[in-house]
Amino acid sequence: SRWYQRRVRARDRTLTEYRQLRDILQFEFIFMPGNTEPDFEHTIQQLQDLQLIAYSGDFFKFVDRETRGFLISLVDPFLVTYIDSWQFCISYMPRTTQHSQSIKSFCNRVQTYLSILYCEPYVCGESINKNVIENSILVLAKLGLVVIDKAKRTVYCSDPHAFSDAISQFAFTIYPLTAKL
């Protein structure tokens, strides 16, 4: 039926968006490696059984604003940290192996920048957690946008233009997904 086809398209679109989010936040506790599709299906079913989401038009939508807000609050600090860290990286990450910097030192610089940006030195929880900052850099390495010398534990950006384009794409595709939940 037409209704069933629209529901399958909504499910497929939501799964694609979930995968994109998972690919970015793969090193964080909120996304465990493994059974992406079965985990997704199980979560969707549980949320429907609890009447927390409903199929509406071409999308699954949260029925309860408090639940929506809570679930977004679990993901949003990571996304904000990633975007802000990556913005810092565009301007300040070394561009050559000769100028590479230790990951620890670079993460300290990012953390200081974020604490000044948020006007709250080291009190924003995950927003300026060094592990989250380092994970954001590991994602950049996995995407091929920065190079990490594992022996020296140093990092540098190999292609600033590709890096900048990727950050823009992230900001325009991944981050707005949480607004649609």
PDB file of C-alpha atoms in Angstrom:
ATOM      1  CA  SER A   1       0.000   0.000   0.000  1.00  0.00           C
ATOM      2  CA  ARG A   2       0.992   3.642  -0.396  1.00  0.00           C
ATOM      3  CA  TRP A   3       1.058   4.199   3.389  1.00  0.00           C
ATOM      4  CA  TYR A   4       3.413   1.246   3.873  1.00  0.00           C
ATOM      5  CA  GLN A   5       5.799   2.487   1.137  1.00  0.00           C
ATOM      6  CA  ARG A   6       5.967   5.942   2.733  1.00  0.00           C
ATOM      7  CA  ARG A   7       6.650   4.368   6.106  1.00  0.00           C
ATOM      8  CA  VAL A   8       9.479   2.244   4.656  1.00  0.00           C
ATOM      9  CA  ARG A   9      10.968   5.355   3.011  1.00  0.00           C
ATOM     10  CA  ALA A  10      10.770   7.205   6.343  1.00  0.00           C
ATOM     11  CA  ARG A  11      12.472   4.294   8.091  1.00  0.00           C
ATOM     12  CA  ASP A  12      15.188   4.105   5.429  1.00  0.00           C
ATOM     13  CA  ARG A  13      15.796   7.867   5.552  1.00  0.00           C
ATOM     14  CA  THR A  14      15.989   7.778   9.349  1.00  0.00           C
ATOM     15  CA  LEU A  15      18.401   4.824   9.220  1.00  0.00           C
ATOM     16  CA  THR A  16      20.634   6.691   6.746  1.00  0.00           C
ATOM     17  CA  GLU A  17      20.700   9.727   9.026  1.00  0.00           C
ATOM     18  CA  TYR A  18      21.407   7.493  12.020  1.00  0.00           C
ATOM     19  CA  ARG A  19      24.346   5.919  10.177  1.00  0.00           C
ATOM     20  CA  GLN A  20      25.759   9.347   9.313  1.00  0.00           C
ATOM     21  CA  LEU A  21      25.558  10.371  12.938  1.00  0.00           C
ATOM     22  CA  ARG A  22      27.087   7.081  14.055  1.00  0.00           C
ATOM     23  CA  ASP A  23      29.984   7.487  11.609  1.00  0.00           C
ATOM     24  CA  ILE A  24      30.840  10.846  13.154  1.00  0.00           C
ATOM     25  CA  LEU A  25      30.324   9.870  16.809  1.00  0.00           C
ATOM     26  CA  GLN A  26      31.756   6.374  16.478  1.00  0.00           C
ATOM     27  CA  PHE A  27      34.320   6.840  19.254  1.00  0.00           C
ATOM     28  CA  GLU A  28      31.824   8.116  21.821  1.00  0.00           C
ATOM     29  CA  PHE A  29      30.010   6.015  24.400  1.00  0.00           C
ATOM     30  CA  ILE A  30      26.631   6.831  22.878  1.00  0.00           C
ATOM     31  CA  PHE A  31      27.395   4.714  19.792  1.00  0.00           C
ATOM     32  CA  MET A  32      28.679   1.239  20.463  1.00  0.00           C
ATOM     33  CA  PRO A  33      30.276  -0.627  17.559  1.00  0.00           C
ATOM     34  CA  GLY A  34      28.529  -3.534  15.983  1.00  0.00           C
ATOM     35  CA  ASN A  35      24.962  -4.184  14.972  1.00  0.00           C
ATOM     36  CA  THR A  36      23.891  -0.846  13.555  1.00  0.00           C
ATOM     37  CA  GLU A  37      20.746  -1.947  11.762  1.00  0.00           C
ATOM     38  CA  PRO A  38      19.484  -4.392  14.430  1.00  0.00           C
ATOM     39  CA  ASP A  39      20.193  -1.778  17.135  1.00  0.00           C
ATOM     40  CA  PHE A  40      18.372   0.836  15.103  1.00  0.00           C
ATOM     41  CA  GLU A  41      15.370  -1.441  14.493  1.00  0.00           C
ATOM     42  CA  HIS A  42      15.224  -2.406  18.170  1.00  0.00           C
ATOM     43  CA  THR A  43      15.394   1.234  19.278  1.00  0.00           C
ATOM     44  CA  ILE A  44      12.700   2.367  16.833  1.00  0.00           C
ATOM     45  CA  GLN A  45      10.436  -0.482  17.959  1.00  0.00           C
ATOM     46  CA  GLN A  46      10.987   0.303  21.643  1.00  0.00           C
ATOM     47  CA  LEU A  47      10.306   4.007  21.126  1.00  0.00           C
ATOM     48  CA  GLN A  48       7.109   3.149  19.245  1.00  0.00           C
ATOM     49  CA  ASP A  49       6.010   0.625  21.875  1.00  0.00           C
ATOM     50  CA  LEU A  50       6.536   3.255  24.565  1.00  0.00           C
ATOM     51  CA  GLN A  51       4.560   5.689  22.410  1.00  0.00           C
ATOM     52  CA  LEU A  52       7.448   8.137  22.397  1.00  0.00           C
ATOM     53  CA  ILE A  53       7.669   8.357  18.602  1.00  0.00           C
ATOM     54  CA  ALA A  54       5.045   8.115  15.926  1.00  0.00           C
ATOM     55  CA  TYR A  55       5.098   7.910  12.180  1.00  0.00           C
ATOM     56  CA  SER A  56       3.851  11.227  10.813  1.00  0.00           C
ATOM     57  CA  GLY A  57       3.728  11.909   7.092  1.00  0.00           C
ATOM     58  CA  ASP A  58       7.158  10.951   5.818  1.00  0.00           C
ATOM     59  CA  PHE A  59       8.996  11.088   9.148  1.00  0.00           C
ATOM     60  CA  PHE A  60       9.162   9.538  12.568  1.00  0.00           C
ATOM     61  CA  LYS A  61       8.547  12.263  15.136  1.00  0.00           C
ATOM     62  CA  PHE A  62       8.760  12.419  18.886  1.00  0.00           C
ATOM     63  CA  VAL A  63       5.388  12.608  20.582  1.00  0.00           C
ATOM     64  CA  ASP A  64       6.726  13.935  23.867  1.00  0.00           C
ATOM     65  CA  ARG A  65       8.835  17.128  23.835  1.00  0.00           C
ATOM     66  CA  GLU A  66      10.567  16.220  27.104  1.00  0.00           C
ATOM     67  CA  THR A  67      11.788  12.896  25.701  1.00  0.00           C
ATOM     68  CA  ARG A  68      12.902  14.601  22.501  1.00  0.00           C
ATOM     69  CA  GLY A  69      14.789  17.209  24.519  1.00  0.00           C
ATOM     70  CA  PHE A  70      16.404  14.562  26.698  1.00  0.00           C
ATOM     71  CA  LEU A  71      17.589  12.432  23.766  1.00  0.00           C
ATOM     72  CA  ILE A  72      18.911  15.463  21.903  1.00  0.00           C
ATOM     73  CA  SER A  73      20.737  16.537  25.072  1.00  0.00           C
ATOM     74  CA  LEU A  74      22.640  13.233  24.959  1.00  0.00           C
ATOM     75  CA  VAL A  75      23.957  13.848  21.440  1.00  0.00           C
ATOM     76  CA  ASP A  76      24.095  17.617  21.104  1.00  0.00           C
ATOM     77  CA  PRO A  77      27.117  18.340  23.360  1.00  0.00           C
ATOM     78  CA  PHE A  78      29.207  15.942  21.268  1.00  0.00           C
ATOM     79  CA  LEU A  79      28.111  17.562  18.015  1.00  0.00           C
ATOM     80  CA  VAL A  80      28.794  21.051  19.370  1.00  0.00           C
ATOM     81  CA  THR A  81      32.239  20.010  20.588  1.00  0.00           C
ATOM     82  CA  TYR A  82      33.055  18.381  17.254  1.00  0.00           C
ATOM     83  CA  ILE A  83      31.977  21.436  15.248  1.00  0.00           C
ATOM     84  CA  ASP A  84      33.787  23.878  17.529  1.00  0.00           C
ATOM     85  CA  SER A  85      36.927  21.703  17.679  1.00  0.00           C
ATOM     86  CA  TRP A  86      36.960  21.342  13.927  1.00  0.00           C
ATOM     87  CA  GLN A  87      36.501  25.084  13.449  1.00  0.00           C
ATOM     88  CA  PHE A  88      39.586  25.608  15.621  1.00  0.00           C
ATOM     89  CA  CYS A  89      41.447  22.975  13.612  1.00  0.00           C
ATOM     90  CA  ILE A  90      40.733  24.767  10.331  1.00  0.00           C
ATOM     91  CA  SER A  91      42.598  27.832  11.559  1.00  0.00           C
ATOM     92  CA  TYR A  92      45.241  26.450  13.871  1.00  0.00           C
ATOM     93  CA  MET A  93      46.138  22.891  12.969  1.00  0.00           C
ATOM     94  CA  PRO A  94      49.694  22.557  11.622  1.00  0.00           C
ATOM     95  CA  ARG A  95      49.835  22.022   7.854  1.00  0.00           C
ATOM     96  CA  THR A  96      53.033  19.991   7.529  1.00  0.00           C
ATOM     97  CA  THR A  97      54.720  17.099   9.283  1.00  0.00           C
ATOM     98  CA  GLN A  98      57.610  19.418  10.200  1.00  0.00           C
ATOM     99  CA  HIS A  99      55.190  21.654  12.092  1.00  0.00           C
ATOM    100  CA  SER A 100      53.052  18.845  13.515  1.00  0.00           C
ATOM    101  CA  GLN A 101      52.060  19.073  17.132  1.00  0.00           C
ATOM    102  CA  SER A 102      51.465  16.432  19.767  1.00  0.00           C
ATOM    103  CA  ILE A 103      47.842  15.379  19.976  1.00  0.00           C
ATOM    104  CA  LYS A 104      47.823  16.044  23.720  1.00  0.00           C
ATOM    105  CA  SER A 105      49.190  19.550  23.287  1.00  0.00           C
ATOM    106  CA  PHE A 106      46.813  20.300  20.434  1.00  0.00           C
ATOM    107  CA  CYS A 107      43.823  19.036  22.462  1.00  0.00           C
ATOM    108  CA  ASN A 108      44.896  21.303  25.334  1.00  0.00           C
ATOM    109  CA  ARG A 109      44.882  24.254  22.916  1.00  0.00           C
ATOM    110  CA  VAL A 110      41.416  23.318  21.658  1.00  0.00           C
ATOM    111  CA  GLN A 111      40.142  22.910  25.218  1.00  0.00           C
ATOM    112  CA  THR A 112      41.479  26.349  26.181  1.00  0.00           C
ATOM    113  CA  TYR A 113      39.875  27.861  23.093  1.00  0.00           C
ATOM    114  CA  LEU A 114      36.514  26.249  23.880  1.00  0.00           C
ATOM    115  CA  SER A 115      36.619  27.314  27.532  1.00  0.00           C
ATOM    116  CA  ILE A 116      37.181  30.918  26.398  1.00  0.00           C
ATOM    117  CA  LEU A 117      34.516  30.571  23.701  1.00  0.00           C
ATOM    118  CA  TYR A 118      31.982  29.315  26.250  1.00  0.00           C
ATOM    119  CA  CYS A 119      33.214  31.790  28.920  1.00  0.00           C
ATOM    120  CA  GLU A 120      33.263  28.958  31.449  1.00  0.00           C
ATOM    121  CA  PRO A 121      36.695  27.464  32.022  1.00  0.00           C
ATOM    122  CA  TYR A 122      36.452  23.679  32.166  1.00  0.00           C
ATOM    123  CA  VAL A 123      32.943  23.482  33.641  1.00  0.00           C
ATOM    124  CA  CYS A 124      30.908  22.613  30.537  1.00  0.00           C
ATOM    125  CA  GLY A 125      31.107  18.840  30.952  1.00  0.00           C
ATOM    126  CA  GLU A 126      31.368  17.058  27.615  1.00  0.00           C
ATOM    127  CA  SER A 127      31.531  20.354  25.747  1.00  0.00           C
ATOM    128  CA  ILE A 128      35.190  20.737  26.642  1.00  0.00           C
ATOM    129  CA  ASN A 129      36.182  17.225  27.619  1.00  0.00           C
ATOM    130  CA  LYS A 130      39.643  16.417  26.213  1.00  0.00           C
ATOM    131  CA  ASN A 131      38.631  12.851  25.357  1.00  0.00           C
ATOM    132  CA  VAL A 132      35.776  14.133  23.205  1.00  0.00           C
ATOM    133  CA  ILE A 133      38.124  16.651  21.571  1.00  0.00           C
ATOM    134  CA  GLU A 134      40.654  13.897  20.834  1.00  0.00           C
ATOM    135  CA  ASN A 135      37.876  11.664  19.471  1.00  0.00           C
ATOM    136  CA  SER A 136      36.843  14.468  17.118  1.00  0.00           C
ATOM    137  CA  ILE A 137      40.419  14.539  15.788  1.00  0.00           C
ATOM    138  CA  LEU A 138      40.458  10.733  15.448  1.00  0.00           C
ATOM    139  CA  VAL A 139      37.329  10.997  13.281  1.00  0.00           C
ATOM    140  CA  LEU A 140      39.124  13.545  11.098  1.00  0.00           C
ATOM    141  CA  ALA A 141      42.002  11.082  10.714  1.00  0.00           C
ATOM    142  CA  LYS A 142      39.623   8.260   9.837  1.00  0.00           C
ATOM    143  CA  LEU A 143      38.064  10.523   7.190  1.00  0.00           C
ATOM    144  CA  GLY A 144      41.555  11.218   5.808  1.00  0.00           C
ATOM    145  CA  LEU A 145      41.402  14.932   6.647  1.00  0.00           C
ATOM    146  CA  VAL A 146      44.295  14.973   9.111  1.00  0.00           C
ATOM    147  CA  VAL A 147      47.363  12.797   9.517  1.00  0.00           C
ATOM    148  CA  ILE A 148      48.282  11.275  12.853  1.00  0.00           C
ATOM    149  CA  ASP A 149      51.799   9.987  13.244  1.00  0.00           C
ATOM    150  CA  LYS A 150      51.141   7.134  15.653  1.00  0.00           C
ATOM    151  CA  ALA A 151      54.786   6.713  16.644  1.00  0.00           C
ATOM    152  CA  LYS A 152      55.208  10.373  17.602  1.00  0.00           C
ATOM    153  CA  ARG A 153      51.534  10.896  18.532  1.00  0.00           C
ATOM    154  CA  THR A 154      51.533  14.088  16.475  1.00  0.00           C
ATOM    155  CA  VAL A 155      48.890  15.522  14.175  1.00  0.00           C
ATOM    156  CA  TYR A 156      48.746  17.814  11.169  1.00  0.00           C
ATOM    157  CA  CYS A 157      46.291  18.730   8.417  1.00  0.00           C
ATOM    158  CA  SER A 158      47.341  17.471   4.997  1.00  0.00           C
ATOM    159  CA  ASP A 159      44.757  19.321   2.868  1.00  0.00           C
ATOM    160  CA  PRO A 160      43.197  22.443   4.428  1.00  0.00           C
ATOM    161  CA  HIS A 161      40.733  22.950   1.553  1.00  0.00           C
ATOM    162  CA  ALA A 162      39.331  19.411   1.736  1.00  0.00           C
ATOM    163  CA  PHE A 163      39.226  19.772   5.504  1.00  0.00           C
ATOM    164  CA  SER A 164      37.261  23.023   5.330  1.00  0.00           C
ATOM    165  CA  ASP A 165      34.829  21.564   2.774  1.00  0.00           C
ATOM    166  CA  ALA A 166      34.236  18.486   4.952  1.00  0.00           C
ATOM    167  CA  ILE A 167      33.509  20.627   8.015  1.00  0.00           C
ATOM    168  CA  SER A 168      30.992  22.672   6.049  1.00  0.00           C
ATOM    169  CA  GLN A 169      29.311  19.499   4.810  1.00  0.00           C
ATOM    170  CA  PHE A 170      29.147  18.179   8.376  1.00  0.00           C
ATOM    171  CA  ALA A 171      27.611  21.419   9.632  1.00  0.00           C
ATOM    172  CA  PHE A 172      24.981  21.464   6.893  1.00  0.00           C
ATOM    173  CA  THR A 173      24.003  17.778   6.965  1.00  0.00           C
ATOM    174  CA  ILE A 174      24.721  16.076  10.282  1.00  0.00           C
ATOM    175  CA  TYR A 175      24.140  18.772  12.864  1.00  0.00           C
ATOM    176  CA  PRO A 176      20.658  19.820  11.635  1.00  0.00           C
ATOM    177  CA  LEU A 177      19.496  16.199  11.976  1.00  0.00           C
ATOM    178  CA  THR A 178      19.024  16.669  15.709  1.00  0.00           C
ATOM    179  CA  ALA A 179      16.653  19.545  15.036  1.00  0.00           C
ATOM    180  CA  LYS A 180      14.367  17.188  13.078  1.00  0.00           C
ATOM    181  CA  LEU A 181      14.068  14.628  15.862  1.00  0.00           C
TER     182      LEU A 181
END
